[in-house]
mmCIF file of C-alpha atoms in Angstrom:
data_model
loop_
_atom_site.group_PDB
_atom_site.id
_atom_site.type_symbol
_atom_site.label_atom_id
_atom_site.label_comp_id
_atom_site.label_asym_id
_atom_site.label_seq_id
_atom_site.Cartn_x
_atom_site.Cartn_y
_atom_site.Cartn_z
ATOM 1 C CA MET A 1 0.000 0.000 0.000
ATOM 2 C CA GLY A 2 1.175 3.543 -0.649
ATOM 3 C CA SER A 3 1.242 6.792 1.309
ATOM 4 C CA ILE A 4 -0.128 10.082 -0.005
ATOM 5 C CA PHE A 5 1.954 13.244 0.256
ATOM 6 C CA ASP A 6 1.220 16.670 -1.218
ATOM 7 C CA GLU A 7 3.399 19.410 -2.691
ATOM 8 C CA LYS A 8 3.992 21.009 0.706
ATOM 9 C CA ASP A 9 5.440 17.758 1.995
ATOM 10 C CA PHE A 10 7.890 17.461 -0.884
ATOM 11 C CA LEU A 11 8.655 21.194 -0.758
ATOM 12 C CA ALA A 12 9.867 20.603 2.783
ATOM 13 C CA CYS A 13 12.315 18.044 1.396
ATOM 14 C CA CYS A 14 13.570 20.214 -1.478
ATOM 15 C CA GLY A 15 12.849 23.901 -2.033
ATOM 16 C CA SER A 16 12.223 23.508 -5.769
ATOM 17 C CA THR A 17 8.569 23.977 -6.759
ATOM 18 C CA LYS A 18 9.158 21.939 -9.924
ATOM 19 C CA PHE A 19 10.581 19.092 -7.842
ATOM 20 C CA ALA A 20 7.557 19.082 -5.526
ATOM 21 C CA LYS A 21 5.078 19.038 -8.407
ATOM 22 C CA GLU A 22 6.915 16.219 -10.197
ATOM 23 C CA MET A 23 7.068 14.137 -7.024
ATOM 24 C CA VAL A 24 3.296 14.420 -6.555
ATOM 25 C CA ALA A 25 2.812 13.369 -10.182
ATOM 26 C CA ALA A 26 5.178 10.402 -9.766
ATOM 27 C CA GLY A 27 3.535 9.150 -6.554
ATOM 28 C CA PRO A 28 2.116 7.646 -4.529
ATOM 29 C CA PHE A 29 5.093 5.729 -3.177
ATOM 30 C CA THR A 30 5.018 2.403 -1.391
ATOM 31 C CA THR A 31 8.275 2.964 0.505
ATOM 32 C CA HIS A 32 10.698 5.799 1.062
ATOM 33 C CA GLN A 33 13.210 3.969 -1.149
ATOM 34 C CA ASP A 34 10.708 4.187 -4.019
ATOM 35 C CA ALA A 35 10.407 7.910 -3.336
ATOM 36 C CA ILE A 36 14.189 8.357 -3.260
ATOM 37 C CA ARG A 37 14.611 6.621 -6.617
ATOM 38 C CA ALA A 38 11.982 8.883 -8.158
ATOM 39 C CA ALA A 39 13.487 11.951 -6.460
ATOM 40 C CA ARG A 40 16.918 11.277 -7.965
ATOM 41 C CA ASP A 41 15.484 10.983 -11.450
ATOM 42 C CA ILE A 42 13.393 14.135 -11.070
ATOM 43 C CA TRP A 43 16.180 16.211 -9.529
ATOM 44 C CA PHE A 44 18.850 15.306 -12.062
ATOM 45 C CA ASN A 45 16.712 14.902 -15.192
ATOM 46 C CA LYS A 46 13.603 17.072 -14.915
ATOM 47 C CA VAL A 47 14.373 20.052 -12.690
ATOM 48 C CA ASP A 48 16.054 22.807 -14.705
ATOM 49 C CA VAL A 49 18.715 25.307 -13.653
ATOM 50 C CA ASN A 50 16.123 27.695 -12.238
ATOM 51 C CA GLY A 51 14.750 24.885 -10.085
ATOM 52 C CA TRP A 52 18.195 24.043 -8.780
ATOM 53 C CA LEU A 53 18.871 27.666 -7.856
ATOM 54 C CA GLU A 54 15.434 27.937 -6.234
ATOM 55 C CA ALA A 55 16.234 24.898 -4.081
ATOM 56 C CA PHE A 56 19.646 26.299 -3.107
ATOM 57 C CA ALA A 57 18.137 29.664 -2.173
ATOM 58 C CA ALA A 58 15.597 28.031 0.135
ATOM 59 C CA HIS A 59 18.342 27.084 2.596
ATOM 60 C CA PRO A 60 19.671 29.396 5.287
ATOM 61 C CA GLN A 61 23.416 29.965 5.286
ATOM 62 C CA ILE A 62 25.316 27.542 7.486
ATOM 63 C CA GLY A 63 25.429 29.104 10.940
ATOM 64 C CA GLN A 64 22.262 31.152 10.482
ATOM 65 C CA SER A 65 18.699 30.401 11.551
ATOM 66 C CA PRO A 66 16.035 29.756 8.887
ATOM 67 C CA SER A 67 13.760 32.652 7.994
ATOM 68 C CA GLN A 68 10.579 32.885 10.052
ATOM 69 C CA ASN A 69 8.736 33.604 6.793
ATOM 70 C CA HIS A 70 9.943 30.470 5.024
ATOM 71 C CA LYS A 71 7.328 29.045 2.637
ATOM 72 C CA SER A 72 7.601 25.655 4.373
ATOM 73 C CA PRO A 73 7.632 25.657 8.214
ATOM 74 C CA THR A 74 8.693 22.004 8.135
ATOM 75 C CA PHE A 75 11.659 22.900 5.887
ATOM 76 C CA ALA A 76 12.740 25.560 8.378
ATOM 77 C CA GLN A 77 12.338 23.149 11.284
ATOM 78 C CA TRP A 78 14.401 20.447 9.593
ATOM 79 C CA SER A 79 17.106 22.948 8.588
ATOM 80 C CA LYS A 80 17.458 24.018 12.206
ATOM 81 C CA GLY A 81 17.765 20.410 13.329
ATOM 82 C CA GLU A 82 20.337 19.570 10.667
ATOM 83 C CA GLN A 83 22.533 22.450 11.827
ATOM 84 C CA SER A 84 22.255 21.586 15.522
ATOM 85 C CA THR A 85 25.672 19.911 15.686
ATOM 86 C CA ALA A 86 27.314 22.815 13.865
ATOM 87 C CA LEU A 87 25.738 25.375 16.174
ATOM 88 C CA ALA A 88 26.602 23.351 19.271
ATOM 89 C CA THR A 89 30.284 23.222 18.286
ATOM 90 C CA ALA A 90 30.575 26.836 17.153
ATOM 91 C CA THR A 91 32.378 29.629 18.928
ATOM 92 C CA GLU A 92 32.003 33.337 18.315
ATOM 93 C CA LEU A 93 35.277 33.287 16.384
ATOM 94 C CA THR A 94 34.364 30.331 14.139
ATOM 95 C CA LEU A 95 30.915 31.771 13.471
ATOM 96 C CA GLN A 96 32.474 35.055 12.349
ATOM 97 C CA GLU A 97 34.917 33.184 10.125
ATOM 98 C CA LEU A 98 32.081 31.056 8.706
ATOM 99 C CA LEU A 99 30.053 34.199 7.958
ATOM 100 C CA ALA A 100 33.000 35.758 6.109
ATOM 101 C CA TRP A 101 33.685 32.636 4.049
ATOM 102 C CA ASN A 102 29.997 32.247 3.236
ATOM 103 C CA ALA A 103 30.042 35.767 1.790
ATOM 104 C CA ARG A 104 33.187 35.048 -0.253
ATOM 105 C CA TYR A 105 31.680 31.828 -1.561
ATOM 106 C CA ARG A 106 28.434 33.486 -2.610
ATOM 107 C CA GLU A 107 30.285 36.302 -4.347
ATOM 108 C CA LYS A 108 32.314 33.802 -6.378
ATOM 109 C CA PHE A 109 29.640 31.232 -7.254
ATOM 110 C CA GLY A 110 26.359 33.179 -7.129
ATOM 111 C CA PHE A 111 24.589 30.899 -4.631
ATOM 112 C CA ILE A 112 24.985 29.950 -0.977
ATOM 113 C CA PHE A 113 27.384 27.278 0.242
ATOM 114 C CA LEU A 114 25.358 24.084 0.421
ATOM 115 C CA ILE A 115 26.373 21.026 2.411
ATOM 116 C CA CYS A 116 24.511 18.195 4.122
ATOM 117 C CA ALA A 117 25.270 19.527 7.605
ATOM 118 C CA SER A 118 23.610 16.803 9.664
ATOM 119 C CA GLY A 119 26.073 15.589 12.304
ATOM 120 C CA ARG A 120 28.891 17.916 11.144
ATOM 121 C CA SER A 121 30.734 20.338 13.401
ATOM 122 C CA THR A 122 31.423 23.964 12.552
ATOM 123 C CA PRO A 123 35.212 23.410 12.143
ATOM 124 C CA GLU A 124 34.518 20.477 9.803
ATOM 125 C CA ILE A 125 32.063 22.517 7.703
ATOM 126 C CA LEU A 126 34.401 25.505 7.606
ATOM 127 C CA ALA A 127 37.278 23.322 6.402
ATOM 128 C CA GLU A 128 35.082 21.856 3.642
ATOM 129 C CA LEU A 129 33.945 25.337 2.588
ATOM 130 C CA LYS A 130 37.551 26.503 2.196
ATOM 131 C CA ILE A 131 38.412 23.453 0.089
ATOM 132 C CA ARG A 132 35.377 23.791 -2.175
ATOM 133 C CA TYR A 133 35.952 27.521 -2.620
ATOM 134 C CA GLN A 134 38.950 26.618 -4.794
ATOM 135 C CA ASN A 135 36.742 24.712 -7.305
ATOM 136 C CA ARG A 136 35.818 25.901 -10.760
ATOM 137 C CA PRO A 137 32.200 27.136 -10.870
ATOM 138 C CA ILE A 138 30.991 24.232 -13.012
ATOM 139 C CA ILE A 139 32.453 21.697 -10.580
ATOM 140 C CA GLU A 140 31.064 23.464 -7.546
ATOM 141 C CA PHE A 141 27.604 23.734 -9.093
ATOM 142 C CA GLU A 142 27.617 19.949 -9.523
ATOM 143 C CA ILE A 143 28.754 19.368 -5.940
ATOM 144 C CA ALA A 144 26.029 21.684 -4.614
ATOM 145 C CA ALA A 145 23.409 19.736 -6.574
ATOM 146 C CA GLN A 146 24.716 16.474 -5.135
ATOM 147 C CA GLU A 147 24.650 17.881 -1.597
ATOM 148 C CA GLN A 148 21.057 19.015 -2.178
ATOM 149 C CA MET A 149 20.192 15.450 -3.163
ATOM 150 C CA LYS A 150 21.752 14.121 0.063
ATOM 151 C CA ILE A 151 19.626 16.554 2.066
ATOM 152 C CA THR A 152 16.521 15.613 0.086
ATOM 153 C CA GLU A 153 17.073 11.893 0.667
ATOM 154 C CA LEU A 154 17.525 12.474 4.393
ATOM 155 C CA ARG A 155 14.311 14.478 4.558
ATOM 156 C CA LEU A 156 12.318 11.984 2.513
ATOM 157 C CA SER A 157 13.226 9.372 5.099
ATOM 158 C CA LYS A 158 12.011 11.746 7.831
ATOM 159 C CA LEU A 159 8.838 12.414 5.888
ATOM 160 C CA PHE A 160 7.956 8.734 5.695
ATOM 161 C CA SER A 161 8.949 8.171 9.306
ATOM 162 C CA ASP A 162 6.761 11.043 10.493
ATOM 163 C CA LYS A 163 3.698 10.523 8.304
ATOM 164 C CA ALA A 164 3.594 7.082 6.724
ATOM 165 C CA ASP A 165 1.830 5.483 9.675
ATOM 166 C CA THR A 166 -1.034 7.984 9.589
ATOM 167 C CA ALA A 167 -1.339 8.582 5.835
ATOM 168 C CA PRO A 168 -4.361 7.148 3.993
ATOM 169 C CA THR A 169 -3.703 3.963 2.053
ATOM 170 C CA ILE A 170 -4.454 3.499 -1.606
ATOM 171 C CA LYS A 171 -3.666 1.008 -4.328
ATOM 172 C CA SER A 172 -0.144 -0.309 -4.783
ATOM 173 C CA LEU A 173 2.296 1.814 -6.711
ATOM 174 C CA SER A 174 2.562 1.032 -10.396
ATOM 175 C CA THR A 175 6.097 0.442 -11.525
ATOM 176 C CA THR A 176 5.526 2.973 -14.288
ATOM 177 C CA ASN A 177 5.685 5.693 -11.627
ATOM 178 C CA ILE A 178 9.286 4.804 -10.803
ATOM 179 C CA ALA A 179 12.063 6.130 -12.995
ATOM 180 C CA THR A 180 13.612 3.315 -14.973
ATOM 181 C CA LYS A 181 16.577 5.127 -16.436
ATOM 182 C CA ALA A 182 19.838 5.709 -14.593
ATOM 183 C CA GLU A 183 20.436 9.053 -12.912
ATOM 184 C CA GLU A 184 22.092 11.558 -15.223
ATOM 185 C CA ASP A 185 24.712 13.955 -13.983
ATOM 186 C CA ARG A 186 23.460 17.160 -15.621
ATOM 187 C CA VAL A 187 26.443 19.289 -14.925
ATOM 188 C CA ASN A 188 29.437 17.396 -16.294
ATOM 189 C CA ILE A 189 31.391 19.454 -18.814
ATOM 190 C CA ILE A 190 30.842 16.938 -21.563
ATOM 191 C CA GLY A 191 27.837 15.121 -20.135
ATOM 192 C CA ALA A 192 26.865 11.768 -18.727
ATOM 193 C CA HIS A 193 25.532 8.515 -20.043
ATOM 194 C CA LEU A 194 22.113 7.099 -19.286
ATOM 195 C CA THR A 195 23.728 3.668 -18.954
ATOM 196 C CA ALA A 196 27.082 1.988 -18.959
ATOM 197 C CA ALA A 197 28.602 1.062 -22.287
ATOM 198 C CA THR A 198 27.001 -1.948 -23.866
ATOM 199 C CA ARG A 199 29.185 -4.790 -25.116
ATOM 200 C CA ALA A 200 26.973 -5.466 -28.079
ATOM 201 C CA ALA A 201 28.109 -2.740 -30.436
ATOM 202 C CA GLY A 202 25.268 -1.399 -32.532
ATOM 203 C CA ALA A 203 22.521 -3.002 -30.427
ATOM 204 C CA LYS A 204 20.283 -0.699 -28.429
ATOM 205 C CA PRO A 205 20.069 -1.791 -24.770
ATOM 206 C CA ALA A 206 16.529 -2.815 -23.900
ATOM 207 C CA HIS A 207 16.303 -0.573 -20.826
ATOM 208 C CA ILE A 208 16.940 2.714 -22.656
ATOM 209 C CA PRO A 209 13.649 4.439 -23.589
ATOM 210 C CA ASN A 210 12.996 6.082 -26.929
ATOM 211 C CA ARG A 211 14.236 9.627 -27.099
ATOM 212 C CA THR A 212 11.924 12.572 -26.581
ATOM 213 C CA ARG A 213 14.559 15.166 -27.515
ATOM 214 C CA PRO A 214 17.881 15.226 -29.383
ATOM 215 C CA PRO A 215 20.751 13.384 -27.678
ATOM 216 C CA ILE A 216 22.990 16.459 -27.422
ATOM 217 C CA THR A 217 21.598 19.441 -25.521
ATOM 218 C CA THR A 218 23.079 22.336 -23.598
ATOM 219 C CA HIS A 219 22.327 24.702 -20.745
ATOM 220 C CA VAL A 220 24.207 27.885 -19.899
ATOM 221 C CA LEU A 221 24.336 29.448 -16.436
ATOM 222 C CA ASP A 222 25.600 32.956 -15.776
ATOM 223 C CA THR A 223 27.226 32.399 -12.390
ATOM 224 C CA SER A 224 28.158 36.058 -12.025
ATOM 225 C CA ARG A 225 24.445 36.871 -11.899
ATOM 226 C CA GLY A 226 23.217 33.582 -10.466
ATOM 227 C CA CYS A 227 20.750 33.014 -13.287
ATOM 228 C CA PRO A 228 20.453 31.265 -16.668
ATOM 229 C CA ALA A 229 22.144 33.030 -19.578
ATOM 230 C CA ASN A 230 19.601 34.170 -22.168
ATOM 231 C CA GLY A 231 20.493 34.885 -25.799
ATOM 232 C CA ILE A 232 23.870 33.158 -26.177
ATOM 233 C CA GLU A 233 24.484 31.890 -29.703
ATOM 234 C CA VAL A 234 25.372 28.176 -29.807
ATOM 235 C CA ARG A 235 26.777 26.045 -32.670
ATOM 236 C CA LEU A 236 27.114 22.257 -32.801
ATOM 237 C CA GLU A 237 29.570 20.740 -35.284
ATOM 238 C CA MET A 238 30.978 17.311 -36.103
ATOM 239 C CA TRP A 239 34.442 16.411 -37.394
ATOM 240 C CA LYS A 240 33.974 15.145 -40.940
ATOM 241 C CA ASP A 241 36.963 12.784 -41.191
ATOM 242 C CA ASN A 242 36.327 9.494 -39.406
ATOM 243 C CA GLN A 243 39.895 8.341 -39.964
ATOM 244 C CA ALA A 244 41.942 11.324 -38.789
ATOM 245 C CA ARG A 245 40.968 13.037 -35.549
ATOM 246 C CA PRO A 246 41.538 16.764 -35.007
ATOM 247 C CA GLN A 247 44.798 17.359 -33.168
ATOM 248 C CA PHE A 248 45.728 20.022 -30.668
ATOM 249 C CA GLY A 249 47.675 22.838 -32.289
ATOM 250 C CA GLU A 250 46.805 21.893 -35.862
ATOM 251 C CA ALA A 251 44.651 24.029 -38.163
ATOM 252 C CA ASP A 252 41.202 22.479 -38.502
ATOM 253 C CA ILE A 253 39.095 25.264 -39.964
ATOM 254 C CA ASP A 254 37.780 23.156 -42.856
ATOM 255 C CA GLY A 255 37.334 19.944 -40.899
ATOM 256 C CA TRP A 256 34.009 20.657 -39.186
ATOM 257 C CA ILE A 257 30.460 20.139 -40.455
ATOM 258 C CA LEU A 258 27.761 22.343 -38.951
ATOM 259 C CA LEU A 259 24.925 20.258 -37.488
ATOM 260 C CA GLY A 260 22.847 23.124 -36.154
ATOM 261 C CA SER A 261 22.813 26.476 -34.395
ATOM 262 C CA SER A 262 20.487 28.230 -32.013
ATOM 263 C CA ALA A 263 20.389 30.672 -29.096
ATOM 264 C CA THR A 264 19.645 30.046 -25.441
ATOM 265 C CA ASP A 265 16.236 30.981 -24.053
ATOM 266 C CA LYS A 266 15.333 32.520 -20.694
ATOM 267 C CA ASP A 267 16.067 29.184 -18.983
ATOM 268 C CA GLY A 268 19.545 29.014 -20.526
ATOM 269 C CA ARG A 269 18.513 26.187 -22.856
ATOM 270 C CA SER A 270 19.442 26.173 -26.511
ATOM 271 C CA GLY A 271 16.980 25.260 -29.212
ATOM 272 C CA GLN A 272 17.366 22.072 -31.220
ATOM 273 C CA LEU A 273 20.988 21.741 -32.355
ATOM 274 C CA MET A 274 20.662 18.500 -34.297
ATOM 275 C CA ASN A 275 18.094 16.142 -35.759
ATOM 276 C CA MET A 276 16.209 13.723 -33.554
ATOM 277 C CA VAL A 277 18.101 10.427 -33.823
ATOM 278 C CA GLU A 278 18.002 7.283 -31.707
ATOM 279 C CA ALA A 279 21.729 6.576 -32.026
ATOM 280 C CA LEU A 280 24.428 9.201 -32.353
ATOM 281 C CA VAL A 281 27.019 8.810 -35.070
ATOM 282 C CA PRO A 282 30.278 7.991 -33.255
ATOM 283 C CA GLY A 283 32.889 10.661 -33.775
ATOM 284 C CA VAL A 284 34.304 13.949 -32.560
ATOM 285 C CA TYR A 285 31.916 16.827 -31.869
ATOM 286 C CA ARG A 286 32.406 20.492 -31.050
ATOM 287 C CA ILE A 287 29.970 22.857 -29.386
ATOM 288 C CA SER A 288 30.742 26.588 -29.359
ATOM 289 C CA PHE A 289 29.277 29.482 -27.389
ATOM 290 C CA ASN A 290 29.426 33.115 -28.539
ATOM 291 C CA THR A 291 30.259 34.432 -25.071
ATOM 292 C CA GLY A 292 31.897 37.568 -26.478
ATOM 293 C CA LYS A 293 28.637 38.813 -27.957
ATOM 294 C CA TYR A 294 26.751 37.960 -24.750
ATOM 295 C CA ASN A 295 29.283 39.801 -22.589
ATOM 296 C CA PRO A 296 31.547 42.102 -24.633
ATOM 297 C CA ASP A 297 33.547 43.002 -21.516
ATOM 298 C CA GLY A 298 34.144 39.388 -20.537
ATOM 299 C CA PHE A 299 37.380 37.393 -20.661
ATOM 300 C CA PHE A 300 36.370 34.889 -23.390
ATOM 301 C CA PRO A 301 35.474 36.061 -26.940
ATOM 302 C CA TYR A 302 34.013 32.595 -27.482
ATOM 303 C CA VAL A 303 34.199 29.131 -25.878
ATOM 304 C CA SER A 304 34.451 25.797 -27.708
ATOM 305 C CA ILE A 305 34.233 22.321 -26.159
ATOM 306 C CA VAL A 306 35.454 19.347 -28.190
ATOM 307 C CA PHE A 307 34.392 15.834 -27.166
ATOM 308 C CA GLU A 308 34.317 12.338 -28.626
ATOM 309 C CA ILE A 309 31.422 9.885 -28.660
ATOM 310 C CA ARG A 310 32.489 6.291 -29.144
ATOM 311 C CA GLU A 311 30.559 3.340 -30.554
ATOM 312 C CA SER A 312 29.660 2.066 -27.088
ATOM 313 C CA GLN A 313 28.331 5.507 -26.090
ATOM 314 C CA LYS A 314 26.071 6.312 -29.024
ATOM 315 C CA TRP A 315 22.864 5.494 -27.120
ATOM 316 C CA GLY A 316 23.665 7.966 -24.366
ATOM 317 C CA ARG A 317 22.364 11.447 -23.811
ATOM 318 C CA TRP A 318 24.785 14.307 -23.433
ATOM 319 C CA TYR A 319 24.436 17.609 -21.600
ATOM 320 C CA ILE A 320 27.023 20.302 -22.190
ATOM 321 C CA GLU A 321 26.958 22.780 -19.339
ATOM 322 C CA GLU A 322 28.610 26.165 -19.785
ATOM 323 C CA LEU A 323 29.045 28.506 -16.832
#
């Protein structure tokens, strides 16, 4: 039998409105493990950059109390509990240092420092903050998303522990409500595969669903503003010679075939850059961003990312994330 939860319940677990709505649509869930599996799929595959930033912003800074006007009182209550160890081990000096480093972190990355603080002391959290401050923005954005997922999983367990015994029962959960594809890491520079490489070259693995969008997509986040980058021109190209790969330092102006071009929308997503295909053609690809036009005063006149898709990877889906 399953337990019914509403958007407010899931909003307490993760501050993304999109996440909460998708969890209600995916439920009801028989166990908290079912809910966690669905939550991972939704968080990494369905919640966009705006949703991630909304979830990050819902948290108080480490060392500070949650806002009394928080949209979810349960969220605020759980946040306070998760920081109890940190607050109990803090001194006036470490709290001041934590406040200063939080400000430096936010200035660099555009969002608050996020860590699953449950059971962690203030010195331990402060040390982790200093280490992560050295990361590139794209790496740190990924780590923050992973930490958010840890917090969400912890809270889903609390949610079931607190309410499952008193929730109304309904019919058993259909397996179609559980995500069947592997969790995608949306913020890798080149992207991530839906599944591990298959040994049977050319054969589509049975557990990979038909595509609903092209296999190569991109999102762009303006970390200086903490928002998606709207209006950046994007080009996707493929190296035309299957025998000779492009080499570093060699002229390759005539070696690329344009597959498609577009511009990012208000969510930082580009339009369709290539045709809808089930299997990608193995080879070397290049995606380029006209960052100079977007920000004439910026450091990069343009940015190009070159990556290779091999035979065993052609069924995957690839996200290129530019920050």
